[in-house]
Structures are given as C-alpha cells and as structure tokens.
Short mmCIF file of C-alpha atoms and ligand atoms in Angstrom, two decimals:
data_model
loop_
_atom_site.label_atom_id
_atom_site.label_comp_id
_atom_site.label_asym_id
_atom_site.label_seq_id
_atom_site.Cartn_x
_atom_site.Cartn_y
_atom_site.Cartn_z
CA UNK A 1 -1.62 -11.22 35.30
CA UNK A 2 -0.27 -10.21 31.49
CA UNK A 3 1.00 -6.95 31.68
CA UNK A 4 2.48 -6.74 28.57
CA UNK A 5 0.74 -4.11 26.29
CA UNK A 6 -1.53 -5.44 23.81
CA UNK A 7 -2.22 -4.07 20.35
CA UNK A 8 -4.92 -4.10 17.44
CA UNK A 9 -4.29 -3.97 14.21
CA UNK A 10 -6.57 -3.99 11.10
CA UNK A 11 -5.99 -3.95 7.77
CA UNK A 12 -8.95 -2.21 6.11
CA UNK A 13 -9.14 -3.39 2.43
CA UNK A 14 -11.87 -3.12 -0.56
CA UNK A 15 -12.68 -6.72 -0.90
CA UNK A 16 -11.85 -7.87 3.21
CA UNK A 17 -10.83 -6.67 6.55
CA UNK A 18 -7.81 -8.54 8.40
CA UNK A 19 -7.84 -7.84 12.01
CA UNK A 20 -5.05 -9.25 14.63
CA UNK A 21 -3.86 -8.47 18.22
CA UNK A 22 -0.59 -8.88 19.77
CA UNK A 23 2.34 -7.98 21.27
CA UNK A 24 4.73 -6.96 19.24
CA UNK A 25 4.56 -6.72 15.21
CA UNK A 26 5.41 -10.32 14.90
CA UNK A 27 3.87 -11.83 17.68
CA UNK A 28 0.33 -12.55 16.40
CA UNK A 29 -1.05 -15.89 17.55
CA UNK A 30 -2.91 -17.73 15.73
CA UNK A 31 -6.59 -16.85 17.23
CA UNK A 32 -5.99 -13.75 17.63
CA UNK A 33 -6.33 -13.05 13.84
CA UNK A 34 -9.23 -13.19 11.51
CA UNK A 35 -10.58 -12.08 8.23
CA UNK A 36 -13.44 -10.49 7.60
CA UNK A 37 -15.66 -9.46 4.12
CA UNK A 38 -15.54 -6.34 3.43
CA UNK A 39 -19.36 -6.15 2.48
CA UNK A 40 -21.46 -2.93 4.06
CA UNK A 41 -19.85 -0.91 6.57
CA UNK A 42 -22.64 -1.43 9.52
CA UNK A 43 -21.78 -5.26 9.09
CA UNK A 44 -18.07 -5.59 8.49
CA UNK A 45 -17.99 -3.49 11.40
CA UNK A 46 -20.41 -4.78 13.61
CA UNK A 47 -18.09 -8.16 13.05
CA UNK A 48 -14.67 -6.03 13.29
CA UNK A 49 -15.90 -5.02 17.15
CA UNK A 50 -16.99 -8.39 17.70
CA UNK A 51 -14.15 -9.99 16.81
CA UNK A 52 -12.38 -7.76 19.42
CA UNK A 53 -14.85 -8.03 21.75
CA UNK A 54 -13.98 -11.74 21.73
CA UNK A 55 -10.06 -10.84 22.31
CA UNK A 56 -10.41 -8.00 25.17
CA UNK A 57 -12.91 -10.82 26.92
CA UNK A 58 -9.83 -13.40 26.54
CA UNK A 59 -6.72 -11.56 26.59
CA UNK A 60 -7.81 -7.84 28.53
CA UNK A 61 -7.54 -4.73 27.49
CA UNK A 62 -6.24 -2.97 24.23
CA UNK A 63 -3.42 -0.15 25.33
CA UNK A 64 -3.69 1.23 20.83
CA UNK A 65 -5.06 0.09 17.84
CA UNK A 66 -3.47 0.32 14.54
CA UNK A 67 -5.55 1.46 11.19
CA UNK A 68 -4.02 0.65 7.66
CA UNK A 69 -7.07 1.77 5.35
CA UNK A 70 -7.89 1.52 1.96
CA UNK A 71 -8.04 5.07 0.25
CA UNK A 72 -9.47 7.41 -0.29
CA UNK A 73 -9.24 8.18 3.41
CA UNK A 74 -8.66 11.17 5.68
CA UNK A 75 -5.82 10.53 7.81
CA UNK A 76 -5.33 14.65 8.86
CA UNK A 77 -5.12 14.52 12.23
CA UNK A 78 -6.69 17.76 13.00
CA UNK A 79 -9.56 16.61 10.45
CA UNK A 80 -13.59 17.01 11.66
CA UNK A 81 -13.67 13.88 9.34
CA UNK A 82 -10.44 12.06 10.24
CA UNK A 83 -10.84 8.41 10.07
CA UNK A 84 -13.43 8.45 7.13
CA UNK A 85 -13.04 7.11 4.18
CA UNK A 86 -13.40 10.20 1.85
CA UNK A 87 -15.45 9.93 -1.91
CA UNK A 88 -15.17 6.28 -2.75
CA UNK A 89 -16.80 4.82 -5.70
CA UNK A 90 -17.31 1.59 -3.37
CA UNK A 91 -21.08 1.93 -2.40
CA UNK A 92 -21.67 2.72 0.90
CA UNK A 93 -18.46 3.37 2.23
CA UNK A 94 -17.85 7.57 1.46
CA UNK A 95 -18.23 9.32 4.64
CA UNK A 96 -17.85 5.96 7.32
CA UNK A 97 -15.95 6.35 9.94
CA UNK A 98 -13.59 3.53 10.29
CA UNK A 99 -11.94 4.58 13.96
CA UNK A 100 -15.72 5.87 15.52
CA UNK A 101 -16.54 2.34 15.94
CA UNK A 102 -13.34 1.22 17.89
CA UNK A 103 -14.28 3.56 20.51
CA UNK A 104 -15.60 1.21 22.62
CA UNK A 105 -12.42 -0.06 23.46
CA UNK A 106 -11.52 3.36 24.93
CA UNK A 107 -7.67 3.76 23.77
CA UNK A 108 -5.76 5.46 21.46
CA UNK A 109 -6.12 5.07 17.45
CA UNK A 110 -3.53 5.80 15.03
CA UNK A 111 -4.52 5.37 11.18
CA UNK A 112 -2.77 5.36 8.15
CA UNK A 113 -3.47 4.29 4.82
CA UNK A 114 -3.48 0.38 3.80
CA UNK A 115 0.01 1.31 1.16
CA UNK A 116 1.57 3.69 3.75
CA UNK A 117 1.06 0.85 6.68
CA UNK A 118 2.67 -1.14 4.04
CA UNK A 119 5.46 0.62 3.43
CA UNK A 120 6.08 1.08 7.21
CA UNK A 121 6.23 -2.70 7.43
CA UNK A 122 8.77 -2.95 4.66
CA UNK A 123 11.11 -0.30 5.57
CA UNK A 124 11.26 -1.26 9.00
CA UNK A 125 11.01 -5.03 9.07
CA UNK A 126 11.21 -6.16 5.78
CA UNK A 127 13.46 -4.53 1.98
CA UNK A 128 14.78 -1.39 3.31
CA UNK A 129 15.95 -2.60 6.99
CA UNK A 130 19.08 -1.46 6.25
CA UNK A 131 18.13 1.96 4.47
CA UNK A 132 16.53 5.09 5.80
CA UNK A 133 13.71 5.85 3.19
CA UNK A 134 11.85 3.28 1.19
CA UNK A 135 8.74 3.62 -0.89
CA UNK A 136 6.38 0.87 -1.41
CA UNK A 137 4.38 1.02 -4.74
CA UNK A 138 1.67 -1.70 -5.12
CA UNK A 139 0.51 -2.32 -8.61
CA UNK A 140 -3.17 -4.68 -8.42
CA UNK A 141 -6.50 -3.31 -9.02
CA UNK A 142 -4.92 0.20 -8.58
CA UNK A 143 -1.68 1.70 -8.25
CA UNK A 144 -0.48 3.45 -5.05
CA UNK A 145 2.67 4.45 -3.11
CA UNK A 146 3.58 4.84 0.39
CA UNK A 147 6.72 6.83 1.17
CA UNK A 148 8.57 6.49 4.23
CA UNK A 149 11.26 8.46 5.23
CA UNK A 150 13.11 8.57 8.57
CA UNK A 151 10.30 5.99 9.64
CA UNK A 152 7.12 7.38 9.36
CA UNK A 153 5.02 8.27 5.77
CA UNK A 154 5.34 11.68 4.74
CA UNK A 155 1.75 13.23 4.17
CA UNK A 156 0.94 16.41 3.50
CA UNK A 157 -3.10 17.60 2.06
CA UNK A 158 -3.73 13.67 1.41
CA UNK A 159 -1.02 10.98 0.73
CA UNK A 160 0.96 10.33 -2.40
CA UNK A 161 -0.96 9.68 -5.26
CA UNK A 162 1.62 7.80 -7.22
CA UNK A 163 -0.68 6.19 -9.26
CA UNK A 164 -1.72 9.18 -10.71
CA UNK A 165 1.18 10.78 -12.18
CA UNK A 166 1.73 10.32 -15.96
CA UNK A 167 3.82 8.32 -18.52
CA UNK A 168 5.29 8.39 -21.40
CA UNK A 169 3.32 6.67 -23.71
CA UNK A 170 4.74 3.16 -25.33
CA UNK A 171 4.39 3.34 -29.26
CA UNK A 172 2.89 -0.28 -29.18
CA UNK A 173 0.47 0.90 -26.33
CA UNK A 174 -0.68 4.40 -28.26
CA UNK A 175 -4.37 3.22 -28.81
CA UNK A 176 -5.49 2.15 -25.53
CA UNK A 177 -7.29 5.20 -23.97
CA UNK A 178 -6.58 3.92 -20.14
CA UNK A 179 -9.24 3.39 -17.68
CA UNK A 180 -8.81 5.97 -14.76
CA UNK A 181 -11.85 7.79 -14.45
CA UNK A 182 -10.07 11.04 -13.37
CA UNK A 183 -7.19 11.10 -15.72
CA UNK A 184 -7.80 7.93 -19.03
CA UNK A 185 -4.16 6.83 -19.42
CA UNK A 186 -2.40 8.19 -15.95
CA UNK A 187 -0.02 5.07 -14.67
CA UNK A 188 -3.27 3.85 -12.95
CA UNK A 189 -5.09 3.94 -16.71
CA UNK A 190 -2.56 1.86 -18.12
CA UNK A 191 -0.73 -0.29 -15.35
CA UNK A 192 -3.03 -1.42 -13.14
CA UNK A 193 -4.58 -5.05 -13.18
CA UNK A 194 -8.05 -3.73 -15.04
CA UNK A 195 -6.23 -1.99 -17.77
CA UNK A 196 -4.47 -4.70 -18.76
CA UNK A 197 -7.23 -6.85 -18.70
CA UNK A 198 -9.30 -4.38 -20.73
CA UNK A 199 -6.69 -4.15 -23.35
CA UNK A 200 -5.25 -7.79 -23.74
CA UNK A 201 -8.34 -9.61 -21.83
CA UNK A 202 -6.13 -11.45 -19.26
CA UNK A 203 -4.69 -10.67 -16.23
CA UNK A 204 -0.56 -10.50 -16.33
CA UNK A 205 0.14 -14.26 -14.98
CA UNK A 206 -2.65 -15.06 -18.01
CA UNK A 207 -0.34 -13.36 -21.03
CA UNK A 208 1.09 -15.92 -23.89
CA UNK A 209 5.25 -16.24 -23.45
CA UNK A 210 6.68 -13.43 -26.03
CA UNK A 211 3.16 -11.03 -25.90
CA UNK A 212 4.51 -7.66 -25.57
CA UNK A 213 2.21 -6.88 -22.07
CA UNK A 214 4.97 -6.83 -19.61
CA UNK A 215 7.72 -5.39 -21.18
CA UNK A 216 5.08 -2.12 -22.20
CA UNK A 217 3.52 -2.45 -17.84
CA UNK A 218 7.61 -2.98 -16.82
CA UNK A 219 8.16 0.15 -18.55
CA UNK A 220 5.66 2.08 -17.49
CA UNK A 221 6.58 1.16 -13.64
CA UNK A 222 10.41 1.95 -14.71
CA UNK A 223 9.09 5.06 -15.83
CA UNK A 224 7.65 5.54 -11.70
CA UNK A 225 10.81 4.26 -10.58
CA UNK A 226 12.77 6.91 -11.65
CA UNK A 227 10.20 9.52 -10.92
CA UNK A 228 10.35 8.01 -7.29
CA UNK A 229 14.17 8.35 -6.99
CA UNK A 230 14.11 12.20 -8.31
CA UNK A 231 11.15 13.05 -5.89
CA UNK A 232 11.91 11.00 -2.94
CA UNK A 233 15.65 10.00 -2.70
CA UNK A 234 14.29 7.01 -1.64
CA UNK A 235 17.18 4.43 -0.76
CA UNK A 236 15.01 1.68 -2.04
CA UNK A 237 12.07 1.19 -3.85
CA UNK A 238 10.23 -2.09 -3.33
CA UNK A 239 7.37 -3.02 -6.07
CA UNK A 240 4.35 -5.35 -5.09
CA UNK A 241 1.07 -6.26 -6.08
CA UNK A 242 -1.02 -8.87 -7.86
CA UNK A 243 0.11 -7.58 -11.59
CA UNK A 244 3.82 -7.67 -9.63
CA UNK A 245 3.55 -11.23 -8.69
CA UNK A 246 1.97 -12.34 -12.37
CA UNK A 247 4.74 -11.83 -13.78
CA UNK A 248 8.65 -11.32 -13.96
CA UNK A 249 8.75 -7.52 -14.15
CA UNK A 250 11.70 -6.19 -12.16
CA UNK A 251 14.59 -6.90 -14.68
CA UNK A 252 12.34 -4.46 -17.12
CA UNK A 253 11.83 -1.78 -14.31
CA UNK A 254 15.53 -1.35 -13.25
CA UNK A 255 16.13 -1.20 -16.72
CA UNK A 256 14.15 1.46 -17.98
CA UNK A 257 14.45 3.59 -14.75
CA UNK A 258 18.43 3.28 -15.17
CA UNK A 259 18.05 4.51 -19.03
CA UNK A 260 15.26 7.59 -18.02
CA UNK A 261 18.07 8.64 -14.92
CA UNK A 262 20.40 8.63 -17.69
CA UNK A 263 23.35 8.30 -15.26
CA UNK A 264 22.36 11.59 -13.22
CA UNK A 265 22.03 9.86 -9.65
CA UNK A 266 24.62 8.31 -7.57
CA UNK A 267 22.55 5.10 -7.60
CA UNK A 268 25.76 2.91 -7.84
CA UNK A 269 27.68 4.76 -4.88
CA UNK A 270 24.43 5.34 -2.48
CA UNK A 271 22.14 2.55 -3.13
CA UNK A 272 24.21 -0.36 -4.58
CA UNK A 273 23.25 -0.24 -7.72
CA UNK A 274 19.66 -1.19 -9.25
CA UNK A 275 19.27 -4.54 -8.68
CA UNK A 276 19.55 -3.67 -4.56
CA UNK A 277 17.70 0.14 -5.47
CA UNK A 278 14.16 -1.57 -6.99
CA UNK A 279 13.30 -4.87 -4.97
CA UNK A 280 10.16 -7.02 -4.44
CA UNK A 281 8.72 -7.47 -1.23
CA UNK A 282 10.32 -9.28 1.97
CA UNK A 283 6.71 -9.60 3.82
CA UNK A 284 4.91 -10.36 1.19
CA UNK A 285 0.94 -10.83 2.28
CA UNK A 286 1.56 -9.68 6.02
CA UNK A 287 3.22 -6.42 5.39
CA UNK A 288 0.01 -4.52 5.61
CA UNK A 289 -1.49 -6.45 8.90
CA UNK A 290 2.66 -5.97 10.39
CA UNK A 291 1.95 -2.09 9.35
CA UNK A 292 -1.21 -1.76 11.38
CA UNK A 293 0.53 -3.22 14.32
CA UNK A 294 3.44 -0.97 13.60
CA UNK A 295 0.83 2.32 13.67
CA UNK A 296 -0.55 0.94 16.93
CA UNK A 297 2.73 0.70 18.81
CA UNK A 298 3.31 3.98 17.64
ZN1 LIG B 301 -5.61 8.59 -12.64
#
C-alpha cells in the first residue's frame, strides 16, 4: 500500500485549467496531469472532478489540494465567499466557487492566486532559490505581481495589484489613451499584450527590428521594477509573460529601473547588481502548476 501523501494541484487560468497530482512539487507523472478548457464553469468543472475522480480511483486518496486561480478572486480566509472568483468580466465566472466543487474529495484546500502560486514556485524552486523575497510580475494579456516574502505571498484586503499602478508616460507613447477599463493608461493600459496590439497592431514577437515598441514597454516595466524594489525590498525580481518572451526586454528594464533608483539602493552590495536583481523565469510554463502543488503541501 502507497502511503506517501498525495497532492492536487490546479492551475485555474482564463483560457484553460491544468490539473496534476503527485507527490512532491516535481514529481508529477505523466497521467496524472491534464488540461482542461476553460469554457463555462459547470463544465470545466464537472471535467476538473472527473479528472480526479479518475486519479483517487487509481492512486487513493487526496491528503490537500492546491488552488492557483486566475483573479479577480477571494482568497481571505475568513471570507463567506472565499474561493470565488470575485467581478470578472469573463461571462459566467463572477461569483463561482472554484474550491466548493473539490469537496467531494473531503480534504483540505489551500488557494492562492494563479501569479502568487507563481511566484511561490519561483522563489522557492526556481530565480530566487537563493534569496528570501522575490516578486514575480507576468506581463501577457494583463499585468500582475505576486510577492513573496519569507515564503509565502503577502496579502492583505486582495493581492497586489501591480498592474495597476501608474507610469510615467514615454514622449513617443503620449497619444495612446491605454486600454484598462478602470484606469486608460495604468501599466496594464499600456504594457500589456492588448495595448500593444491596439497601438502598433502586432503582438511584441510581431514588431519590425528598430520599431520603437520595446524599448517604450521595457521602460515602462523598468519603471515597475524600481517601484517593486522601493515597496518590496524584494531580493529579486523575475519578469515573465507572453509580451516577456516576444521579445528581448530585460537589458531595457534593468536599465531604466537602475536610472529611476538613481543610485539610492544598495542593489550592488545586497542583490548583486541588476543583471542578478531583474531575471526571467527558471520554470518557465510549470511554475504555476509547481505553485499549486506548493499551496497543497502547505
Ligand atoms: Zn488599470
């Protein structure tokens, strides 16, 4: 009889649902993972329980599961609606409970969002193993942050909104209004992967050599970066993301957040300088499912 403890993870996105069980964070095998649409919630859920139906039925019991969810989502504890996804413009999906339907398997749940499960994954497995406080900014169809300090995601009435804070504006960028619907030209408005289709009509890998896109977007996340390190402290800030991996953008980051700090933070003593300070991803596609796993082992 297996009586090591086994774990499920999912990794809750917009467009589709990973699920996995295993052992440990890296010790998924192979059908014990799937990946699932993310269409309406009484079907992608129906087929998130089935799917580990299937695994109890072959492998026994779950002793957690592990939650990474796309946001907006209520991860308060204490919460009558913790577990929900909160006022999404994704139809359907405001007010569905994403942990009601893993009762069934009659064990604890711990949930987190899909960036903070992220971030989690990075700083303990992946770019900030060797620090104590990473934050994880992805930069694709939106912008957000997870911040982990000490090992765990600080939270507080939500999560970080990174994505949300404001920029200075680039002089070659100063007639594009931004598309957040909350805030026009927060970092969201005018870094994410829509807003810079909807002002150069391509995606960043898409952009002719010596068009002026990713120096303005590098700038703008440079402009984050060094927000990050005043806020946070963070020992290393790791950027991914679909707009992240179109293009070459950290050289432009490091070098704008080094001119906005201006020389005010020890980042050459304490963090090694930029190039080890601002980093891509180590896990790249399995940080978030690694996260979930994480959350789950608690
Ligand atoms: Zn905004």
């Amino acid at each position: 009889m297996n009586r090591r403890a086994l774990y499920g993870a999912i990794e809750a996105g917009g467009t589709k649902f990973v699920c996995a069980a295993g052992y440990g964070p890296t010790d998924i095998a192979p059908q014990m993972r799937t990946v699932i649409a993310t269409t309406t919630p009484a079907e992608t859920l129906a087929a998130v329980v089935a799917f580990f139906e299937q695994v109890r039925a072959n492998a026994g019991a779950f002793s957690a599961f592990g939650v990474g969810a796309f946001g907006p989502v209520d991860i308060e504890p204490r919460s009558d609606t913790w577990g929900s996804i909160l006022n999404t413009p994704k139809p359907g999906w405001a007010g569905t409970s994403l942990v009601a339907p893993l009762e069934v398997f009659g064990c604890p749940v711990a949930l987190d969002t899909d960036v903070n499960a992220a971030a989690l994954a990075e700083a303990r497995l992946g770019a900030g193993q060797d620090a104590n406080s990473l934050t994880y900014v992805t930069v694709g169809t939106g912008i957000g942050g997870g911040v982990i300090d000490q090992g765990r995601s600080i939270r507080g009435m939500l999560h970080p909104e990174l994505g949300h804070i404001r920029v200075h504006r680039d002089p070659r960028d100063a007639q594009f209004r931004g598309v957040c619907p909350f805030h026009g030209d927060c970092l969201e408005g005018l870094a994410s992967g829509p807003a810079i289709v909807a002002r150069w009509g391509a995606p960043m890998s898409a952009l002719p050599i010596g068009h002026a896109g990713p120096d303005i977007i590098g700038g703008y996340l440079g402009q984050l970066a060094a927000t990050i390190a005043l806020m946070y402290a963070s020992e290393r800030i790791v950027f991914g993301g679909g707009v992240m991996s179109g293009a070459d953008l950290l050289p432009r980051i490091r070098a704008v957040a080094a001119e906005q700090l201006g020389g005010y933070l020890p980042i050459e003593a304490r963090a090694g300088g930029f190039e080890r300070l601002i980093v891509a991803p180590a896990l790249a596609g399995q940080a978030g499912i690694t996260g979930a796993l994480l959350l789950a082992m608690g």
